[in-house]
Coordinates of C-alpha atoms in Angstrom, one line a residue:
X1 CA 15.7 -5.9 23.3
X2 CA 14.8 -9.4 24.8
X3 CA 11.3 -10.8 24.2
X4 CA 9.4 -11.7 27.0
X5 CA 8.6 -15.7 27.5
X6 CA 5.5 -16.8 25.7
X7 CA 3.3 -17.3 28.8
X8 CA 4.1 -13.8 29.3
X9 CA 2.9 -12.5 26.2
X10 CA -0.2 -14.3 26.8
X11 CA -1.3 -12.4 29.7
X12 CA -0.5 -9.2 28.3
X13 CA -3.1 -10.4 25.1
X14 CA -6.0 -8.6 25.2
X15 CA -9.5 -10.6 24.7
X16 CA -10.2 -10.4 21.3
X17 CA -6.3 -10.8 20.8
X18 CA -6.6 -14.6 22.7
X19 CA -9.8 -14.8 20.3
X20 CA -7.4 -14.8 17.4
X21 CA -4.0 -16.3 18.5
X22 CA -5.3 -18.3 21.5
X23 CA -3.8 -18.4 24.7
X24 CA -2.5 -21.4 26.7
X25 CA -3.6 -19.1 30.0
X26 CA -5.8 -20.4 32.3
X27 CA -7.6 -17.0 32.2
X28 CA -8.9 -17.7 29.3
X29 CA -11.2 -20.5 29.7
X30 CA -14.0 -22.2 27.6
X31 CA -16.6 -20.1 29.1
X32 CA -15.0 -16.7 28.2
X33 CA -15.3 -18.4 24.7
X34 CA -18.8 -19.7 25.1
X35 CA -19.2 -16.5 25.8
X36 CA -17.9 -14.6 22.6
X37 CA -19.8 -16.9 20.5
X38 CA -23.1 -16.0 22.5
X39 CA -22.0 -12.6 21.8
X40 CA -21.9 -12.6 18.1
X41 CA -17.7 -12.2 18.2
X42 CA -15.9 -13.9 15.0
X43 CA -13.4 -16.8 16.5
X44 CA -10.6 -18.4 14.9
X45 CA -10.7 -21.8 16.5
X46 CA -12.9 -24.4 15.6
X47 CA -16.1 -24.7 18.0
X48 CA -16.2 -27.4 20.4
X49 CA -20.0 -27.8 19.1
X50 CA -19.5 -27.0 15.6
X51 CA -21.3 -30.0 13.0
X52 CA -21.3 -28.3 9.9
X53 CA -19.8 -24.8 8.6
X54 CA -21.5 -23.2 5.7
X55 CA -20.4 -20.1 3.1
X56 CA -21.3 -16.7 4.9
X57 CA -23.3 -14.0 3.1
X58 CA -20.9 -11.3 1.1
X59 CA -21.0 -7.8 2.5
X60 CA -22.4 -4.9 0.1
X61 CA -18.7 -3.2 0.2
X62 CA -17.4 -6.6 -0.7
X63 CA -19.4 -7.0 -4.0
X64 CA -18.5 -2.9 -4.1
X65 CA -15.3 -4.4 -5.1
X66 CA -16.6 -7.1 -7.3
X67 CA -18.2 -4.4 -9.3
X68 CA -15.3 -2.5 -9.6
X69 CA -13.6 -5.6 -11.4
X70 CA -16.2 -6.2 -13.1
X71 CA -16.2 -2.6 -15.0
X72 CA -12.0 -2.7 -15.1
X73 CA -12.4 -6.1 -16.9
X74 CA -15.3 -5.1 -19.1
X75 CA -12.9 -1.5 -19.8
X76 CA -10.0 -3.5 -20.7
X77 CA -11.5 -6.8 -22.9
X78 CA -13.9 -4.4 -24.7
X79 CA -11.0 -1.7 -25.4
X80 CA -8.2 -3.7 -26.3
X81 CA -10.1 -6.7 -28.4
X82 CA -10.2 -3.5 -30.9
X83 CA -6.3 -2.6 -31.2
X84 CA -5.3 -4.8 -33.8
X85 CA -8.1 -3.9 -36.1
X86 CA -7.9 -0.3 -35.0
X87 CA -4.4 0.0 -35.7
X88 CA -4.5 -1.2 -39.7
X89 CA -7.3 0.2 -40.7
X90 CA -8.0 3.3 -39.2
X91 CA -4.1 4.4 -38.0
X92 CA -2.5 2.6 -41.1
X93 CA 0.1 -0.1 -39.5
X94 CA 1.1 -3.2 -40.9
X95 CA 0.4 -6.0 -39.6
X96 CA 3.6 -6.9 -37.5
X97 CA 3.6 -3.2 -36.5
X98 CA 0.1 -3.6 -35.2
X99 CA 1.1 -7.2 -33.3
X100 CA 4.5 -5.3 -31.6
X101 CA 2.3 -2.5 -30.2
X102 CA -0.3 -4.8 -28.9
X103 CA 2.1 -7.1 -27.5
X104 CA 3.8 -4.2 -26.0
X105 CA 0.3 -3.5 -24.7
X106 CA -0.1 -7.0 -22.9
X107 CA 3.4 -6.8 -21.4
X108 CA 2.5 -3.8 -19.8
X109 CA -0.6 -5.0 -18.2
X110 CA 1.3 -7.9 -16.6
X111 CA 4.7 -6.3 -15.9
X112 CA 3.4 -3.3 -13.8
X113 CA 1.9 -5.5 -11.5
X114 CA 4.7 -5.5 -9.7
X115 CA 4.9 -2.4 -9.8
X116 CA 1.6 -1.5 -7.6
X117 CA 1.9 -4.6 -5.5
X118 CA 5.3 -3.1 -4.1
X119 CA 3.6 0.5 -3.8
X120 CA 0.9 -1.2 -2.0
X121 CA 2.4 -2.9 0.2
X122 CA 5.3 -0.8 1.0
X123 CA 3.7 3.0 1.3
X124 CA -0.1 3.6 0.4
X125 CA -2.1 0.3 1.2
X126 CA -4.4 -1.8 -1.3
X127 CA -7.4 1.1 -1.6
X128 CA -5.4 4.3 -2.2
X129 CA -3.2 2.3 -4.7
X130 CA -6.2 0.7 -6.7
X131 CA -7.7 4.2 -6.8
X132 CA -4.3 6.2 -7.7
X133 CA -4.4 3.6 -10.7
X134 CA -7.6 3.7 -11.7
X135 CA -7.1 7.3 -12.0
X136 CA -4.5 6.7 -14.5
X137 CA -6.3 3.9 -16.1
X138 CA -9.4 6.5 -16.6
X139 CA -7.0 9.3 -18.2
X140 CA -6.0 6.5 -20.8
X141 CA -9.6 5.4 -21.7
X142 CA -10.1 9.5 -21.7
X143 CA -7.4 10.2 -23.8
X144 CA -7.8 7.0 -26.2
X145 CA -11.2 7.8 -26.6
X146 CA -10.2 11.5 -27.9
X147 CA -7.5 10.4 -30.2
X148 CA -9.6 8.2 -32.0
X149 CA -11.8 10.7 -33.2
X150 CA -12.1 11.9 -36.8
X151 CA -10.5 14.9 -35.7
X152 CA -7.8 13.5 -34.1
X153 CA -6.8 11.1 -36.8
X154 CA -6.8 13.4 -39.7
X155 CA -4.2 16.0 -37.6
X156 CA -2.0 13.1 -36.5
X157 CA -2.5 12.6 -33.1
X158 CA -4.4 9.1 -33.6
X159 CA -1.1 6.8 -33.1
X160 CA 0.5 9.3 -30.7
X161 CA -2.8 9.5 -28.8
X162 CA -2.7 5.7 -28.9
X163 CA 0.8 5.1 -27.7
X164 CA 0.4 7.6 -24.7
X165 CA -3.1 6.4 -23.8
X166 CA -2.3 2.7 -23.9
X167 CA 1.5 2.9 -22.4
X168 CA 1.3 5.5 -20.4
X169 CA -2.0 5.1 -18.5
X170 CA -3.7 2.6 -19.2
X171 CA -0.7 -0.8 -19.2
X172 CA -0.1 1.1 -15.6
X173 CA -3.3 1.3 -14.4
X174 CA -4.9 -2.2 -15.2
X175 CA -1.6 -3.7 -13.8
X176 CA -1.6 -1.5 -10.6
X177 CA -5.4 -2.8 -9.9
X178 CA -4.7 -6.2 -11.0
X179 CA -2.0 -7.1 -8.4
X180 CA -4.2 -5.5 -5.8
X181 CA -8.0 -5.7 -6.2
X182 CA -8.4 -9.3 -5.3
X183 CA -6.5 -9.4 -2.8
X184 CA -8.4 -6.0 -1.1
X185 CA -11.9 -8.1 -1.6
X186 CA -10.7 -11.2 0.3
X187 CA -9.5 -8.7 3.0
X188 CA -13.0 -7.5 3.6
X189 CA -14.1 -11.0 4.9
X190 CA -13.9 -11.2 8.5
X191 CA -12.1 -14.6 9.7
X192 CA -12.7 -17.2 12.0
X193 CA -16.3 -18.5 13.0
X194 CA -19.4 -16.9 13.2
X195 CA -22.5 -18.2 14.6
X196 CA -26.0 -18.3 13.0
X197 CA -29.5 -18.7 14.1
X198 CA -29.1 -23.0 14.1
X199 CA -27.0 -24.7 17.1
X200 CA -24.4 -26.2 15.7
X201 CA -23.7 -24.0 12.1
X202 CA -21.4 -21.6 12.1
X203 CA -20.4 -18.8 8.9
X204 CA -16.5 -20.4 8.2
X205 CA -14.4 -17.5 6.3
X206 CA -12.5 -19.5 4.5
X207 CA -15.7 -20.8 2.4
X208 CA -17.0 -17.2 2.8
X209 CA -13.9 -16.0 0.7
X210 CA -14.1 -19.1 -1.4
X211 CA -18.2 -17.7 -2.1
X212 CA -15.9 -13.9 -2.9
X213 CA -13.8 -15.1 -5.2
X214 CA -16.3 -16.9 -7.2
X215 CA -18.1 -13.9 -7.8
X216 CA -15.2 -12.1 -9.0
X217 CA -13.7 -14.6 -11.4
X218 CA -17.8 -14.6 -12.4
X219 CA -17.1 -10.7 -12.5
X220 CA -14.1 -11.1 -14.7
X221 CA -15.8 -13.4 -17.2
X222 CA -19.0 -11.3 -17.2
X223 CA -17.4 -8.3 -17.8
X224 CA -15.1 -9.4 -20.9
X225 CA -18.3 -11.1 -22.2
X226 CA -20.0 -7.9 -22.6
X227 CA -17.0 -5.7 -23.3
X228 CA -16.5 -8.4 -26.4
X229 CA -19.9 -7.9 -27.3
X230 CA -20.9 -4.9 -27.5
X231 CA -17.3 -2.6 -28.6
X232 CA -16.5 -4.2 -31.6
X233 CA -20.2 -4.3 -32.9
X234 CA -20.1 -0.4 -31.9
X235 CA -16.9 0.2 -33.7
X236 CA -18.3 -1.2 -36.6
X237 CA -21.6 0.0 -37.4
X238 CA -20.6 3.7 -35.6
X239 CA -17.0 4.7 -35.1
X240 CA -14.4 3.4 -32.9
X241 CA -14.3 6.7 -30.9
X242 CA -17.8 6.0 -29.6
X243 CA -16.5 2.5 -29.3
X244 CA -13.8 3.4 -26.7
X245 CA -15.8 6.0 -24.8
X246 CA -18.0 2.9 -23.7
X247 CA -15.4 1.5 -22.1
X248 CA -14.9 4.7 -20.1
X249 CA -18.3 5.3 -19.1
X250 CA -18.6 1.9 -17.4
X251 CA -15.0 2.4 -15.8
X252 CA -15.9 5.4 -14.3
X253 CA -18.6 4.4 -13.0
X254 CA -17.0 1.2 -11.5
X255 CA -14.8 3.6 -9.9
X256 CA -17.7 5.7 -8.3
X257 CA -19.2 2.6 -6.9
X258 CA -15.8 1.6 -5.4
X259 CA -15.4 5.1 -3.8
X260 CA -18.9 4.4 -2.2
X261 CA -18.0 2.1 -0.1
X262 CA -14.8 3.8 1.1
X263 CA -16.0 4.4 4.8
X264 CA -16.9 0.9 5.1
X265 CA -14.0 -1.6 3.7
X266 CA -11.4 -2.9 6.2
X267 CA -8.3 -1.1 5.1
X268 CA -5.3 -2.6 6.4
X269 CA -1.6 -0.6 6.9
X270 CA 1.4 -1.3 4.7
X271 CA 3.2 -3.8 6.9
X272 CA 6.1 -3.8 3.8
X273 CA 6.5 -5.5 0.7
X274 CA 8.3 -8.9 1.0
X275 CA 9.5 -8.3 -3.0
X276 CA 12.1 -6.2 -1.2
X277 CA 12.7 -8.5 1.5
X278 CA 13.3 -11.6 -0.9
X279 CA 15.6 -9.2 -2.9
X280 CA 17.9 -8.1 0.2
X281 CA 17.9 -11.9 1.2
X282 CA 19.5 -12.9 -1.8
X283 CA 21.8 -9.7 -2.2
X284 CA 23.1 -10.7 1.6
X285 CA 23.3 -14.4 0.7
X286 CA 25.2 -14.0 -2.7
X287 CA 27.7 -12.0 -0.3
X288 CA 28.0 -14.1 1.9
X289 CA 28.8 -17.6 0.5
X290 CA 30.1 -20.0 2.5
X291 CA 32.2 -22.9 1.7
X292 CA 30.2 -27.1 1.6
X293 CA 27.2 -24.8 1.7
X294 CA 24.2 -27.1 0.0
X295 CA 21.9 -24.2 -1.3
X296 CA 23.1 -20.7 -2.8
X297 CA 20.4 -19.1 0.0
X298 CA 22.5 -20.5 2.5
X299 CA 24.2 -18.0 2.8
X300 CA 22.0 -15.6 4.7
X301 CA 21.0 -18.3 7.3
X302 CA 22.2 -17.4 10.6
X303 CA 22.4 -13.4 9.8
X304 CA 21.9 -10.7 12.7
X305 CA 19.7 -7.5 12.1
X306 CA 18.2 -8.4 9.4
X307 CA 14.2 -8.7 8.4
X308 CA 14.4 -12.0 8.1
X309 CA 14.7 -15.6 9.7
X310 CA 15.9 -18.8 9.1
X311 CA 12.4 -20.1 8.5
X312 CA 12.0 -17.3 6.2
X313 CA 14.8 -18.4 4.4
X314 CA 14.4 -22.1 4.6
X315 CA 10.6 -21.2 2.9
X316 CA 12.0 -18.9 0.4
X317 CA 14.3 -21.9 -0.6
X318 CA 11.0 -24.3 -0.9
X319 CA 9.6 -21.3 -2.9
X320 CA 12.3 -21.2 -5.5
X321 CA 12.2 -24.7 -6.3
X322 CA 8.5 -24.7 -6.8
X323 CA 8.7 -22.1 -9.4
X324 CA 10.5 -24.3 -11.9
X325 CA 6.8 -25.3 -13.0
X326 CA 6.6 -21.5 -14.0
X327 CA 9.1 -23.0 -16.6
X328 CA 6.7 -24.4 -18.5
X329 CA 4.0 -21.1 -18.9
X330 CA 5.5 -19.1 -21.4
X331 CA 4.5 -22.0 -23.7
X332 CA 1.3 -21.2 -22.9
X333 CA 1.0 -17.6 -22.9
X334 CA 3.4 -17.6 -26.3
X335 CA 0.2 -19.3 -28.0
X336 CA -2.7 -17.6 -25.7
X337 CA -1.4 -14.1 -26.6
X338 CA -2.4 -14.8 -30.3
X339 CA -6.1 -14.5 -29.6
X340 CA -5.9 -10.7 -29.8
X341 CA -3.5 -10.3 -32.8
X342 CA -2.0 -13.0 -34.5
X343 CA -5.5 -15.0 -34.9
X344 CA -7.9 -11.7 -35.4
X345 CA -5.4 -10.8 -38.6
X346 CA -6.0 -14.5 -39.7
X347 CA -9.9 -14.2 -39.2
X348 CA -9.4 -11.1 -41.7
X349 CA -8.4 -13.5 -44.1
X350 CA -11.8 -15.7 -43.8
X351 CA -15.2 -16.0 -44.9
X352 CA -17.6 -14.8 -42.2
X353 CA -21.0 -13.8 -41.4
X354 CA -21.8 -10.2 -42.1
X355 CA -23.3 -10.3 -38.4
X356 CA -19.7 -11.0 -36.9
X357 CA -16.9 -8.7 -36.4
X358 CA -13.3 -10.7 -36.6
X359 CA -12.5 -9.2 -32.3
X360 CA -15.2 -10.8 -31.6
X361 CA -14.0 -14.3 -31.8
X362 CA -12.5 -14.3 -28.4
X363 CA -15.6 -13.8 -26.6
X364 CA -15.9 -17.9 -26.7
X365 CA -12.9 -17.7 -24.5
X366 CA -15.6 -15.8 -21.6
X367 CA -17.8 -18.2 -22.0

């Protein structure tokens, strides 16, 4: 089905479509935008009289979602900082066993972010996914809370308790929010321009979502802070199952206030997840190599019926050499990953204030 010429489409745009994709019609003159700004309406151009654009004030449904981080990240730091201790002396694991099932832990996390990010973006949408997986995330701290009790751990369901809580629930649920929650706060910040009280200032989104996403990263580091705090000091001087239930509490009450602003946050459809997109792209290309052919992408240049351009490809190409930085990361993370195994066994070994509990050495890393 042929398209229809630009100048076309632009007189079948609607008004507050020519407000966000402009128009080169002549029906839509500067007036009509003088206009929108007069009537409060967010536009995406610059304004011909804007002289200085200033950070816009976050919504209450935005910093809904900021509080929901907050909790996850306060759930997760303050539960897991425990595991390697945990595992020795109250399940009995050596060392290395205790290491392999906390590594196991991390990978999880990171792995099944994937995961949701293709489930959000392909069927349910950021909210419903975030809440599906908090849901599961809950269960875990639920269920690890239980099988760390006495009860628990004298009939034998401590380290089965553990590996269904953590592997089952929780590694899904942390990496199902994780991909999405960010993302879902930045999408409740209208774009474009918005006009305030002065001549001349106008609210820009872009430093309005820069304001967001400072207040979550303050969310994230908040939330471990405490979590580092407060569960290990818990698990020491009461018991480790009222240790983990803390983490629970909070969650679930993270994921009430979330819930709470439901009616209100800008919920956008599942337009389709470009992980599959890349991944035909390359399965089409590999099958269709040609010969002199510069890139191994080449290949699905010029293709008919498919989801994707030439510029899509040409970008995809760009994107793939740019992640040979990536190269360099699993240095990092090979030594970062330590901080909740490998150098909490070593403080063990150390002299230390009676005050201190060996998890909470990481809490400088919050600070």
């Amino acid at each position: 089905m042929a398209q229809k010429p630009l100048s076309d489409q632009a007189e079948t745009l609607s008004f507050s479509e020519k407000l966000v994709y402009g128009s080169s019609s002549d029906d839509f003159s500067d007036k009509q935008m003088t206009n929108a700004v007069a009537e409060n309406l967010d536009v995406i151009e610059p304004p011909a009289d804007l002289e200085r654009a200033i950070a816009g004030k976050l919504s209450p449904w935005t910093l809904m979602v900021v509080i929901m981080e907050l909790c996850e990240r306060l759930a997760y730091y303050g539960a897991s900082l425990m595991f390697s201790i945990y595992l020795q002396k109250i399940l009995g694991r050596s060392k290395p066993q205790a290491v392999a099932l906390n590594r196991v832990n991390q990978f999880m996390s990171y792995a099944t972010t994937i995961l949701g990010a293709i489930i959000a973006d392909q069927w349910l949408g950021k909210f419903k996914t975030i809440l599906i997986f908090a849901i599961l995330y809950l269960i875990g701290l639920v269920l690890l809370t239980i099988s760390s009790a006495d009860f628990s751990v004298a009939g034998g369901f401590g380290l089965p308790g553990f590996c269904i809580a953590v592997f089952a629930f929780i590694g899904f649920g942390t990496g199902g929010i994780k991909s999405n929650v960010s993302a879902f706060m930045a999408e409740q910040i209208p774009s474009g321009y918005k006009p305030t009280k002065t001549p001349g200032v106008y609210e820009d989104s872009k430093l309005t979502v820069e304001r967001g996403f400072r207040y979550f990263y303050w969310s994230i580091n908040v939330g471990a802070f405490v979590g580092q705090m407060v569960c290990p000091q818990v698990a020491k001087n009461k018991s480790y199952a009222l240790a983990f239930m803390i983490p629970a509490v909070v969650f679930f009450a993270g994921i009430v206030v979330f819930v709470a602003g439901s009616k209100k946050y800008v919920k956008k459809k599942p337009q389709g997840t470009v992980v599959l997109k890349v991944w035909k792209c390359m399965r089409y290309a590999r099958r269709h190599k040609r010969e002199g052919q510069k890139h191994w992408l080449d290949g699905s240049l010029g293709a008919v019926d498919q989801p994707w351009n030439d510029e899509f490809v040409i970008g995809l190409q760009r994107s793939l050499r740019a992640c040979k930085v990536f190269l360099f990361y699993p240095l990092y993370w090979a030594l970062y990953n330590n901080m909740s195994d490998n150098f909490i066994n070593q403080g063990m070994t150390m002299r230390r204030p009676d005050w201190l509990s060996v998890d909470q050495l990481n809490v400088v890393n919050s600070l």
